[in-house]
mmCIF file of C-alpha atoms in Angstrom:
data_model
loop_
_atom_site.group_PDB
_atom_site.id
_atom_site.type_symbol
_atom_site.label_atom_id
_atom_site.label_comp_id
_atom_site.label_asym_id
_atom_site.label_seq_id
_atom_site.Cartn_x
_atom_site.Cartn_y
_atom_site.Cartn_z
ATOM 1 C CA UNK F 1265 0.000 0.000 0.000
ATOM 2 C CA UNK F 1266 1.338 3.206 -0.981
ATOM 3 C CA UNK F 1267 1.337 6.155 0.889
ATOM 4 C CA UNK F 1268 -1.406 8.783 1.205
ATOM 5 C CA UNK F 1269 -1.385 11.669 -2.178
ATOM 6 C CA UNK F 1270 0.270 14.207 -1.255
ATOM 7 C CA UNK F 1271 -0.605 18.267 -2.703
ATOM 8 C CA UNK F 1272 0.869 17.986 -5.730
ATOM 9 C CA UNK F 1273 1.617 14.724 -6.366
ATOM 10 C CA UNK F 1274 0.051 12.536 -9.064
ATOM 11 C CA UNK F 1275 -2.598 10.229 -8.424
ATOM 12 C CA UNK F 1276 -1.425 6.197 -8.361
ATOM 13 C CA UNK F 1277 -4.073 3.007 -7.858
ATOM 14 C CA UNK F 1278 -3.332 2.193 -4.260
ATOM 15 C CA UNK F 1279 -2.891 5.670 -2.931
ATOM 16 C CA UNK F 1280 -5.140 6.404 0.077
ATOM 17 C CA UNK F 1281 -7.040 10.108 0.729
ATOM 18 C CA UNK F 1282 -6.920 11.124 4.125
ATOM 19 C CA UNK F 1283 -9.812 10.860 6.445
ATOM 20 C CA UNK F 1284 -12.389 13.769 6.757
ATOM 21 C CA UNK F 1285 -14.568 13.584 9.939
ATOM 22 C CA UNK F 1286 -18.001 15.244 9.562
ATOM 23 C CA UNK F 1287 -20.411 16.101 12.530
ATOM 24 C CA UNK F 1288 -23.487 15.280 12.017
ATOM 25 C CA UNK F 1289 -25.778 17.528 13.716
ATOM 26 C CA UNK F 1290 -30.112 18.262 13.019
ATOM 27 C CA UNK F 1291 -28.921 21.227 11.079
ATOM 28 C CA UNK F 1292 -26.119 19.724 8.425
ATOM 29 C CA UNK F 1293 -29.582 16.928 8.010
ATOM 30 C CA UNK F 1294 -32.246 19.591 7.401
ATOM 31 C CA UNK F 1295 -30.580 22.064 5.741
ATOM 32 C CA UNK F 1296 -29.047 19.210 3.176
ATOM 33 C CA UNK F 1297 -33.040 18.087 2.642
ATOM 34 C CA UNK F 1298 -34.086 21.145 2.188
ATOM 35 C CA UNK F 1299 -31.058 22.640 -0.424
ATOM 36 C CA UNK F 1300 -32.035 19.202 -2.606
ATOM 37 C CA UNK F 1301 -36.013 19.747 -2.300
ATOM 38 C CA UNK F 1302 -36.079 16.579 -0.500
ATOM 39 C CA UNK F 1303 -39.273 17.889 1.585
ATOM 40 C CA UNK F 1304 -39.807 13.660 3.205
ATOM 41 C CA UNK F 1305 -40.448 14.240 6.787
ATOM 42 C CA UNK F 1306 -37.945 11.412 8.017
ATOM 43 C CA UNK F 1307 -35.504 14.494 7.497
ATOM 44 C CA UNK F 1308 -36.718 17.335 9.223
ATOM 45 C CA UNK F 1309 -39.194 16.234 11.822
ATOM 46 C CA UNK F 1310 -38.058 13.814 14.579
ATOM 47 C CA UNK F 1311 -41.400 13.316 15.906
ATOM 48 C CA UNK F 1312 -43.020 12.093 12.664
ATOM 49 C CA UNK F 1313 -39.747 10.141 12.225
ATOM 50 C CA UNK F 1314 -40.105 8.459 15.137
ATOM 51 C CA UNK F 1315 -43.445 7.507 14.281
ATOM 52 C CA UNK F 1316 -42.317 5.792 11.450
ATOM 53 C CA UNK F 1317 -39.700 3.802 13.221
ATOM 54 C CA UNK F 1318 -36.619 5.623 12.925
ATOM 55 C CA UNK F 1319 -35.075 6.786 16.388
ATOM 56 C CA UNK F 1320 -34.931 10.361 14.689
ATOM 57 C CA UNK F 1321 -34.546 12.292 11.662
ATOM 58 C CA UNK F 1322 -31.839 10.742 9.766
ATOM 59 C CA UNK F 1323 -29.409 12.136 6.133
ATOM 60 C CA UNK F 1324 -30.615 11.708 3.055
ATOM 61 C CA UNK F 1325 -29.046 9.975 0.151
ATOM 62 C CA UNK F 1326 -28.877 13.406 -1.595
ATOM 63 C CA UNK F 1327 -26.717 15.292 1.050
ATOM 64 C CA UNK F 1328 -24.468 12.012 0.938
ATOM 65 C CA UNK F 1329 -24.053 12.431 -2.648
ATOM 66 C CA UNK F 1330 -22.899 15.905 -2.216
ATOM 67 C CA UNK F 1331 -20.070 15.413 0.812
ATOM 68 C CA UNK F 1332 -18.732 12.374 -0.798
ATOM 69 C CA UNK F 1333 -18.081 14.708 -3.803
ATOM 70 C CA UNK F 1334 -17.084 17.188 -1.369
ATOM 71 C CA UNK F 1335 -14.344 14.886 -0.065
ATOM 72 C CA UNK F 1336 -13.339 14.267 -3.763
ATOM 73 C CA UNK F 1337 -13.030 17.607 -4.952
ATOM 74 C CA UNK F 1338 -11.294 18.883 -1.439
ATOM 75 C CA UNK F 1339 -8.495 16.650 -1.916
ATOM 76 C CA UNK F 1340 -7.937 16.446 -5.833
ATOM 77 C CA UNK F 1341 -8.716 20.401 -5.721
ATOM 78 C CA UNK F 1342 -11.009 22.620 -7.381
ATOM 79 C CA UNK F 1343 -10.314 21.938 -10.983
ATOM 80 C CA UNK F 1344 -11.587 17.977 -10.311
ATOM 81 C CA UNK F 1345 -14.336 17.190 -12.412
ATOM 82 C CA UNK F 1346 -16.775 14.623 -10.570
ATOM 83 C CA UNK F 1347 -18.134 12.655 -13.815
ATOM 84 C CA UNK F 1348 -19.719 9.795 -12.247
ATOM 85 C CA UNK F 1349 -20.780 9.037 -8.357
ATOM 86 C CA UNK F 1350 -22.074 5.644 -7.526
ATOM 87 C CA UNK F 1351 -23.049 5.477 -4.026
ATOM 88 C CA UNK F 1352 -25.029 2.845 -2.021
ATOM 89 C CA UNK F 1353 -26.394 3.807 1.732
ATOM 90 C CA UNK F 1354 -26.485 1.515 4.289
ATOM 91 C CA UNK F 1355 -26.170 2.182 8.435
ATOM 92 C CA UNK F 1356 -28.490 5.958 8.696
ATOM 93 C CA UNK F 1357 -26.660 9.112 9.714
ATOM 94 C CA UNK F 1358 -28.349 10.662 12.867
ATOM 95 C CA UNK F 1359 -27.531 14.076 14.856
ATOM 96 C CA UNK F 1360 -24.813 13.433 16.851
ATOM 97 C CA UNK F 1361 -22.443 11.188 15.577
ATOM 98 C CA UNK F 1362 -19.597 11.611 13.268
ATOM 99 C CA UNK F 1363 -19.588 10.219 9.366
ATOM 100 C CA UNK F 1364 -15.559 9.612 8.679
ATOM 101 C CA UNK F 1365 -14.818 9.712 4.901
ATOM 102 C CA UNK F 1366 -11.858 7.205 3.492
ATOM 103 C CA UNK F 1367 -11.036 6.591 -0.148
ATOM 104 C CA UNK F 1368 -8.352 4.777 -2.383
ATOM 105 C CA UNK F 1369 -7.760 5.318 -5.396
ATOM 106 C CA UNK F 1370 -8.466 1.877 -7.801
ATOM 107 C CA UNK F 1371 -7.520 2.800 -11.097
ATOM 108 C CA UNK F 1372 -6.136 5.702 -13.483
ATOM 109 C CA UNK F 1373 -6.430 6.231 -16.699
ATOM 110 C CA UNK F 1374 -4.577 8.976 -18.375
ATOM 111 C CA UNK F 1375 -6.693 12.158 -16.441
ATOM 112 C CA UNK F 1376 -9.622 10.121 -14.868
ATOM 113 C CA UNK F 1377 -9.042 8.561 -11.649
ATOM 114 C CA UNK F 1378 -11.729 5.863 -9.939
ATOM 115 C CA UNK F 1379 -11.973 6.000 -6.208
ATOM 116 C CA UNK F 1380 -13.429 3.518 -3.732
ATOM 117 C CA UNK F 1381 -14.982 5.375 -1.102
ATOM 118 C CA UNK F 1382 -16.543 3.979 2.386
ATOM 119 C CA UNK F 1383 -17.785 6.621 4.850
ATOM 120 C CA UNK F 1384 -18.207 5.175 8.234
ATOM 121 C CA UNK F 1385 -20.472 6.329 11.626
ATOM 122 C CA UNK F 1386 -21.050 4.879 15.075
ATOM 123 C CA UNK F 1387 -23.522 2.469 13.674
ATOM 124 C CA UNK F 1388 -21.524 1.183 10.677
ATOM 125 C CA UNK F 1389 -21.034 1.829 7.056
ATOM 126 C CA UNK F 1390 -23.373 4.795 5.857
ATOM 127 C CA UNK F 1391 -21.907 4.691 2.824
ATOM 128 C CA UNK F 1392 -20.476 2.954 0.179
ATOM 129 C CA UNK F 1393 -18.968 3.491 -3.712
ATOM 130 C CA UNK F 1394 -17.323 4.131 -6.087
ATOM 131 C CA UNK F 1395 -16.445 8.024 -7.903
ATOM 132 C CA UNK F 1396 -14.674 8.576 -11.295
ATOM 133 C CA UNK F 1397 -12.860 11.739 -11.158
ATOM 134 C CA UNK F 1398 -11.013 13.896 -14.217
ATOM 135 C CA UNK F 1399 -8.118 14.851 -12.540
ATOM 136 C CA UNK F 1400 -6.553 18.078 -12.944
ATOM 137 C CA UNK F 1401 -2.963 18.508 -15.011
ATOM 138 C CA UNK F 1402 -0.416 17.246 -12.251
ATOM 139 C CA UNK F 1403 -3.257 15.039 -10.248
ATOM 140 C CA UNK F 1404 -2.512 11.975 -12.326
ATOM 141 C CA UNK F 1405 0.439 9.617 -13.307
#
């Protein structure tokens, strides 16, 4: 296993991104169901959540979507291209734990880079995928 990419370094399979930690608090959930007109009460009202079995209001798949690509773009850098995400949710994300981001780098291609990314919380795995990346001019090998 290589070691982690470093700023300015190119992009190899086996290198690792470095962890990013993410609170997840009642605002980070509502305010991400709300910015993606996801208006499903499971997100915003813990009462009504509850009555439909969950313990509270919990992420949804859309505000995922959008701090895995986060986590992509953060470490490649702003001139990353995200050209495919392929996520699949698992363990929910409730106020008051912590989501940790981890990704490896599987393949690359010329500029376009595939990533394996699991993001982790208290429970277990809230997510899991894959994203394919256009790298920009020094980001690949």
């Amino acid at each position: 296993m290589r070691a982690r990419v470093g700023e300015g370094e190119r992009a190899r399979a086996g290198d690792e991104l470095p962890p990013l930690e993410i609170e997840i608090t009642r605002t980070l959930i509502v305010a991400g169901a709300i910015a993606s007109r996801d208006y499903q009460d499971v997100h915003h009202d813990a009462e009504l959540a509850r009555r439909r079995g969950s313990p509270d209001v919990f992420m949804n798949i859309l505000t995922t979507n959008g701090l895995v690509g986060r986590y992509i773009t953060d470490h490649f850098g702003p001139a990353a291209v995200l050209r495919k995400v392929a996520i699949r949710l698992g363990a929910p994300n409730y106020p008051g734990d912590t989501m940790v981001l981890t990704g490896k780098v599987e393949e690359v291609e010329g500029d376009t880079a595939t990533v394996r990314v699991v993001g982790a919380n208290g429970i277990g795995r809230h997510v899991t995928g894959t994203v394919t990346v256009t790298l920009p001019p020094g980001g690949a090998s």
